Short mmCIF file of C-alpha atoms in Angstrom, two decimals:
data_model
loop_
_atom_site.label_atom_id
_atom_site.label_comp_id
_atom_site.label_asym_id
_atom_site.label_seq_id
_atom_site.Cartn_x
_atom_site.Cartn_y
_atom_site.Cartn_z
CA UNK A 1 54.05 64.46 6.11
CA UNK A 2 53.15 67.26 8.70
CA UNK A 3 50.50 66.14 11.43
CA UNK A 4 47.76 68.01 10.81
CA UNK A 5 45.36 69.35 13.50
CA UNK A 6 41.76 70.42 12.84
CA UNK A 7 40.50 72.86 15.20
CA UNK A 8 37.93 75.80 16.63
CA UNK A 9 39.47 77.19 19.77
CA UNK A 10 35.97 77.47 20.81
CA UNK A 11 35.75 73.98 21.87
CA UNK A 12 36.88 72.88 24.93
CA UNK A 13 38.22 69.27 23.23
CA UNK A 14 40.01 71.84 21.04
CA UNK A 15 41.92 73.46 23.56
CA UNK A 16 42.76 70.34 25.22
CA UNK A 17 44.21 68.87 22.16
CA UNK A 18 46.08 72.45 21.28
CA UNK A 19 47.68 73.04 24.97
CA UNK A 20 48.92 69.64 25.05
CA UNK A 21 50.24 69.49 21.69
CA UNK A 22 52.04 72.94 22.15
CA UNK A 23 53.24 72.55 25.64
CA UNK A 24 55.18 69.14 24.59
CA UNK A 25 56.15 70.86 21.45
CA UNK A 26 54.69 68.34 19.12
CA UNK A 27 55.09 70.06 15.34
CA UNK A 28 51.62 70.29 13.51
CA UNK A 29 49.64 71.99 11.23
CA UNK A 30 47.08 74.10 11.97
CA UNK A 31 43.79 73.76 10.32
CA UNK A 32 41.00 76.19 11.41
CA UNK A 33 37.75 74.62 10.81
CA UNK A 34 35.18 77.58 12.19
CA UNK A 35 32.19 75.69 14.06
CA UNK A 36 29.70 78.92 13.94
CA UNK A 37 30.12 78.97 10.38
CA UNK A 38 29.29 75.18 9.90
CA UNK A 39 32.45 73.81 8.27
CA UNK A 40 32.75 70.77 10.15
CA UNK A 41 29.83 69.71 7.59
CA UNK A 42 31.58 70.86 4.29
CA UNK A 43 32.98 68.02 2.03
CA UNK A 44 36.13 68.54 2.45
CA UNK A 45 36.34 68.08 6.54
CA UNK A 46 34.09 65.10 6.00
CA UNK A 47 37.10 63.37 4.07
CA UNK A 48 39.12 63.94 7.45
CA UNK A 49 36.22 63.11 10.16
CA UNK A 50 32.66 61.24 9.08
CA UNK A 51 31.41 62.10 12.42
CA UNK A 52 31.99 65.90 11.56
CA UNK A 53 33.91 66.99 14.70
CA UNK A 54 36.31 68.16 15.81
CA UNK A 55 39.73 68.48 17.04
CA UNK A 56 40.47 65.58 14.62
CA UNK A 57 44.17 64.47 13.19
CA UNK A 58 45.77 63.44 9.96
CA UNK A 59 48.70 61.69 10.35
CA UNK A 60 49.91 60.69 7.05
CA UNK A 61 46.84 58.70 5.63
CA UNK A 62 45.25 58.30 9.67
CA UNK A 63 42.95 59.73 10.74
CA UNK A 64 41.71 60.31 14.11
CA UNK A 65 38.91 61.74 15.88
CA UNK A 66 37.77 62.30 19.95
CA UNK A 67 40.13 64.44 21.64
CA UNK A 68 40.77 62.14 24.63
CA UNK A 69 41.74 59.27 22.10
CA UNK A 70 44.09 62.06 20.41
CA UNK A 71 45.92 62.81 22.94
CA UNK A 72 46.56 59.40 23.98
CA UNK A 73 47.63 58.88 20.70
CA UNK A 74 50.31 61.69 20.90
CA UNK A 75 51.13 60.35 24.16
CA UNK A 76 52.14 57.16 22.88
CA UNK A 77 53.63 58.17 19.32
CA UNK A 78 55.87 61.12 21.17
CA UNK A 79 56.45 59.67 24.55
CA UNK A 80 55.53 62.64 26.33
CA UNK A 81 56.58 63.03 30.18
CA UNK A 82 55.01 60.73 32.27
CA UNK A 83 52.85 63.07 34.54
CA UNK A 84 50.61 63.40 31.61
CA UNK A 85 49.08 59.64 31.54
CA UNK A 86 50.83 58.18 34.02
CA UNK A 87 52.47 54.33 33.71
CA UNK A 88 51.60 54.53 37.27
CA UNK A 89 47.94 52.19 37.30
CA UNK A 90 46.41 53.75 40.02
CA UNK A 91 47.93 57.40 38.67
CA UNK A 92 46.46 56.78 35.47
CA UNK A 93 43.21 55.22 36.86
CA UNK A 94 42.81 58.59 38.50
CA UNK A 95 43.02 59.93 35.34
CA UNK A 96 40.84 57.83 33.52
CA UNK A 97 38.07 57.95 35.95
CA UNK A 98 38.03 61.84 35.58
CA UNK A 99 38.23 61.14 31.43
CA UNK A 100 35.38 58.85 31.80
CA UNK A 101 33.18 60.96 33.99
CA UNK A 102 33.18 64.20 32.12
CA UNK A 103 31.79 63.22 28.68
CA UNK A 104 28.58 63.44 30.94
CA UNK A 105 28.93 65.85 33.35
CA UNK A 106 31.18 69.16 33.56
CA UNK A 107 31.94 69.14 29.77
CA UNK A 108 28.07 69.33 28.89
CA UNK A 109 27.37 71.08 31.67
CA UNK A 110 29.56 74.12 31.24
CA UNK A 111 28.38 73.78 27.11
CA UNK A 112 25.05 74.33 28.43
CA UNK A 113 25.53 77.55 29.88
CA UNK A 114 27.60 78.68 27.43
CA UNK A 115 24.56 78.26 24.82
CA UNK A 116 21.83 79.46 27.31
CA UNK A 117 23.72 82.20 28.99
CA UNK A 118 25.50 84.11 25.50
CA UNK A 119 25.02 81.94 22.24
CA UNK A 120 21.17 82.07 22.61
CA UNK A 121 19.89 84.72 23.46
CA UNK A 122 22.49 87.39 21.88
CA UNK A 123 23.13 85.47 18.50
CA UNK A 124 19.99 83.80 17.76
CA UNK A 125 17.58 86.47 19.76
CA UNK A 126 15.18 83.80 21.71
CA UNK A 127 14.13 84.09 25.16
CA UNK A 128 15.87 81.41 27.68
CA UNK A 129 13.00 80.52 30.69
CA UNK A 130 13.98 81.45 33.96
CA UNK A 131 13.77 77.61 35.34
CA UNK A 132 15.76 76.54 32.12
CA UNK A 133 18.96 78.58 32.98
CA UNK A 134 18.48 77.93 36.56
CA UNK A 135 18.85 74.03 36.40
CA UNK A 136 21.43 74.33 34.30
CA UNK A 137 23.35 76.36 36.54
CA UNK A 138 22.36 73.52 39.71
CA UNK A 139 23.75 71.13 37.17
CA UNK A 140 26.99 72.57 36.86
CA UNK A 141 27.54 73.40 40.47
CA UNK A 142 26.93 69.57 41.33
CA UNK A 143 29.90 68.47 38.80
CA UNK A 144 32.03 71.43 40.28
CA UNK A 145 31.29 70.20 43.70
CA UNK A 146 32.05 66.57 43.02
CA UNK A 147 35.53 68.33 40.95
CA UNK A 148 36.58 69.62 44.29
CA UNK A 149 35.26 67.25 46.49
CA UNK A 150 36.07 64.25 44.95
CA UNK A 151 38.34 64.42 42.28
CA UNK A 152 41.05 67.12 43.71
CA UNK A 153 40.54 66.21 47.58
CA UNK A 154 43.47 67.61 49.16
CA UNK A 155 45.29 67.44 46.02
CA UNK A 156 47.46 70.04 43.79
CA UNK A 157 46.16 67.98 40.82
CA UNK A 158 44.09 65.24 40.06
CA UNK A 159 46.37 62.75 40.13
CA UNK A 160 48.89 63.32 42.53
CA UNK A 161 51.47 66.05 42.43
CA UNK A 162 51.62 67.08 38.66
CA UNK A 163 49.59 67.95 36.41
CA UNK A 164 48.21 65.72 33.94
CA UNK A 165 45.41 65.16 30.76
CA UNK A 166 42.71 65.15 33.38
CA UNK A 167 43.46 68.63 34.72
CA UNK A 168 44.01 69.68 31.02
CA UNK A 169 40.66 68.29 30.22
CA UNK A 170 38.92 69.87 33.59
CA UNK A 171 40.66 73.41 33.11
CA UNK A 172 39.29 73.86 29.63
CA UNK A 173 35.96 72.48 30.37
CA UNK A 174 35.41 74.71 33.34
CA UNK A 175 36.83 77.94 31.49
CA UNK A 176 33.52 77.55 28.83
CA UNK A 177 31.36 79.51 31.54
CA UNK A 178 33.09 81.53 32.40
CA UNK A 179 33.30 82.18 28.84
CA UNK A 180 29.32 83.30 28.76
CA UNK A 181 30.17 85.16 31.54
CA UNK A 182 29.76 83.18 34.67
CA UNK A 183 32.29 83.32 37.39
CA UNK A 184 32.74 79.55 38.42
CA UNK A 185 35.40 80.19 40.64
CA UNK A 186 33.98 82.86 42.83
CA UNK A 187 33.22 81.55 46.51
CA UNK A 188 35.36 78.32 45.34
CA UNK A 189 38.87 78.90 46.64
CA UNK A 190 40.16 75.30 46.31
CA UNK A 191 38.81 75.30 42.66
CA UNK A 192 40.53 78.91 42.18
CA UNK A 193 44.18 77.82 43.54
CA UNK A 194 43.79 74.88 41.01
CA UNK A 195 43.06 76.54 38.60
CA UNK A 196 46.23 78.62 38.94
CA UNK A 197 48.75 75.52 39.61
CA UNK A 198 47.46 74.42 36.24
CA UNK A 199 47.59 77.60 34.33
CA UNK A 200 50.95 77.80 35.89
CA UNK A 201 52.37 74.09 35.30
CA UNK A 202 50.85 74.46 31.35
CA UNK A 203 52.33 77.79 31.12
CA UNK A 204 50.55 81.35 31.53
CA UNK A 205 51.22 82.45 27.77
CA UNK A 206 49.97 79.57 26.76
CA UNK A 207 46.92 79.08 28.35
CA UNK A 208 46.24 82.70 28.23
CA UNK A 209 46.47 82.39 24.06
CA UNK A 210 44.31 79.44 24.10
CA UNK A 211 41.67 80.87 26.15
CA UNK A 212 41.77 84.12 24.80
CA UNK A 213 38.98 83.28 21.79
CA UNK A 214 36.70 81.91 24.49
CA UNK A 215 36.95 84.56 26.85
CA UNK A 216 36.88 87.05 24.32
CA UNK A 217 33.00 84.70 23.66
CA UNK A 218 30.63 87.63 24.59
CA UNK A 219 32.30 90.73 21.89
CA UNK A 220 32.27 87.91 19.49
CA UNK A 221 28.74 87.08 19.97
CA UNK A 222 27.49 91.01 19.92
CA UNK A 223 29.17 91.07 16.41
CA UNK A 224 28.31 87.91 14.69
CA UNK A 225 26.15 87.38 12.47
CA UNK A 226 22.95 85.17 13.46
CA UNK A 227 21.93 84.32 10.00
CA UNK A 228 25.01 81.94 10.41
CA UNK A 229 23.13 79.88 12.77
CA UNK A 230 20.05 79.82 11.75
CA UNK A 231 20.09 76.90 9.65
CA UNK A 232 20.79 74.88 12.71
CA UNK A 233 18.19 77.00 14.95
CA UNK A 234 15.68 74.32 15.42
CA UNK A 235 18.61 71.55 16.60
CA UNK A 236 20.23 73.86 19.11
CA UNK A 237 16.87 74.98 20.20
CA UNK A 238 15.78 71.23 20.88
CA UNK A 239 19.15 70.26 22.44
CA UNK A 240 19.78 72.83 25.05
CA UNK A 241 15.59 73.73 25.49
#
């Protein structure tokens, strides 16, 4: 049986999971599960993930969820090249440390502006406060700061010389911004020539595809339709105001 990949190119775990599958040409199945129109909570996507997220896998009768626990399990079951999670232990400590750090920092931080900058305001219609957007924006230049300060130094990539799942990871989280609109790499050279080694290294037809739903983000939100959303109004009001 085919592995099958559920996904919303939306999502930054998404596009992690989907570069690195297609850049170590790993055969899957696609399965589109669209986020604004709430089908991670049908029945059907609950049978493949009870915690309702995604990217999740079927492989055969497993199933997996958490995209940094995905692609360590493709990792392992494909034996991608080594630059990805390096057998090196300090290598892949690198790598870990940045894995560990951004479940609370630049992923939720670039989400955050995403949702107060586009999703908010142009889909659901409310007002975002002044001080709101402001802090969120001091919270995401404090995890780009630390992202060029201390996790790419002097660096080409996190780890070393090559690129690897904690660039993937950083690249896509940072892109979510910019996504709403906000250009994270202006006045940030280091984090700008990064950016390109990576884009480069993952391929620029690639990432350029994969991006291409989020940075197409504000046309997307002029057009949709907020009555989508507002069933969930009140929880994405609470969780981002």
């Amino acid at each position: 049986m085919v592995l099958e990949i559920y996904l919303d190119l939306l999502s930054q775990p998404c596009r992690s999971v989907y570069i690195f599958s297609k850049k170590n040409n790993i055969q899957f199945e696609y399965k589109k599960v669209s986020l604004m129109a709430g089908e991670h909570h049908g029945e059907e996507f609950g049978k493949i993930s009870v915690m309702r997220k995604v990217p999740a896998i079927r492989d055969g009768d497993f199933c997996l969820g958490e995209s940094i626990a995905i692609m360590q399990y493709l990792v392992e079951k494909y034996g991608t090249p080594d630059h990805w999670y390096p057998a090196d232990l300090q290598k892949r400590a690198r790598v870990n440390e940045y894995l560990s750090w951004q479940h609370s920092a630049m992923r939720p931080h670039g989400s955050k502006i995403f949702w107060l900058r586009l999703m908010i305001p142009v889909v659901l219609g409310e007002e975002v406060p002044k001080d709101k957007m402001d802090a969120a924006v001091e919270d995401l230049d404090g995890s780009l700061k630390l992202m060029e300060e201390k996790f790419l130094q002097d660096r080409p990539f996190i780890a070393g010389e090559e690129i690897s799942l904690a660039d993937l990871v950083a690249v896509v989280e940072i892109m979510q911004p910019v996504g709403a609109g906000l250009d994270v790499f202006d006045g940030r050279p280091k984090l700008s020539a990064w950016r390109d080694r990576v884009r480069a290294a993952i391929g620029a037809e690639l990432f350029d595809e994969a991006h291409q739903r989020i940075l197409s983000a504000q046309e997307m939100a002029q057009s949709m339709d907020g009555s989508k959303l507002q069933h969930f109004k009140a929880r994405i009001l609470k969780m981002f105001l």
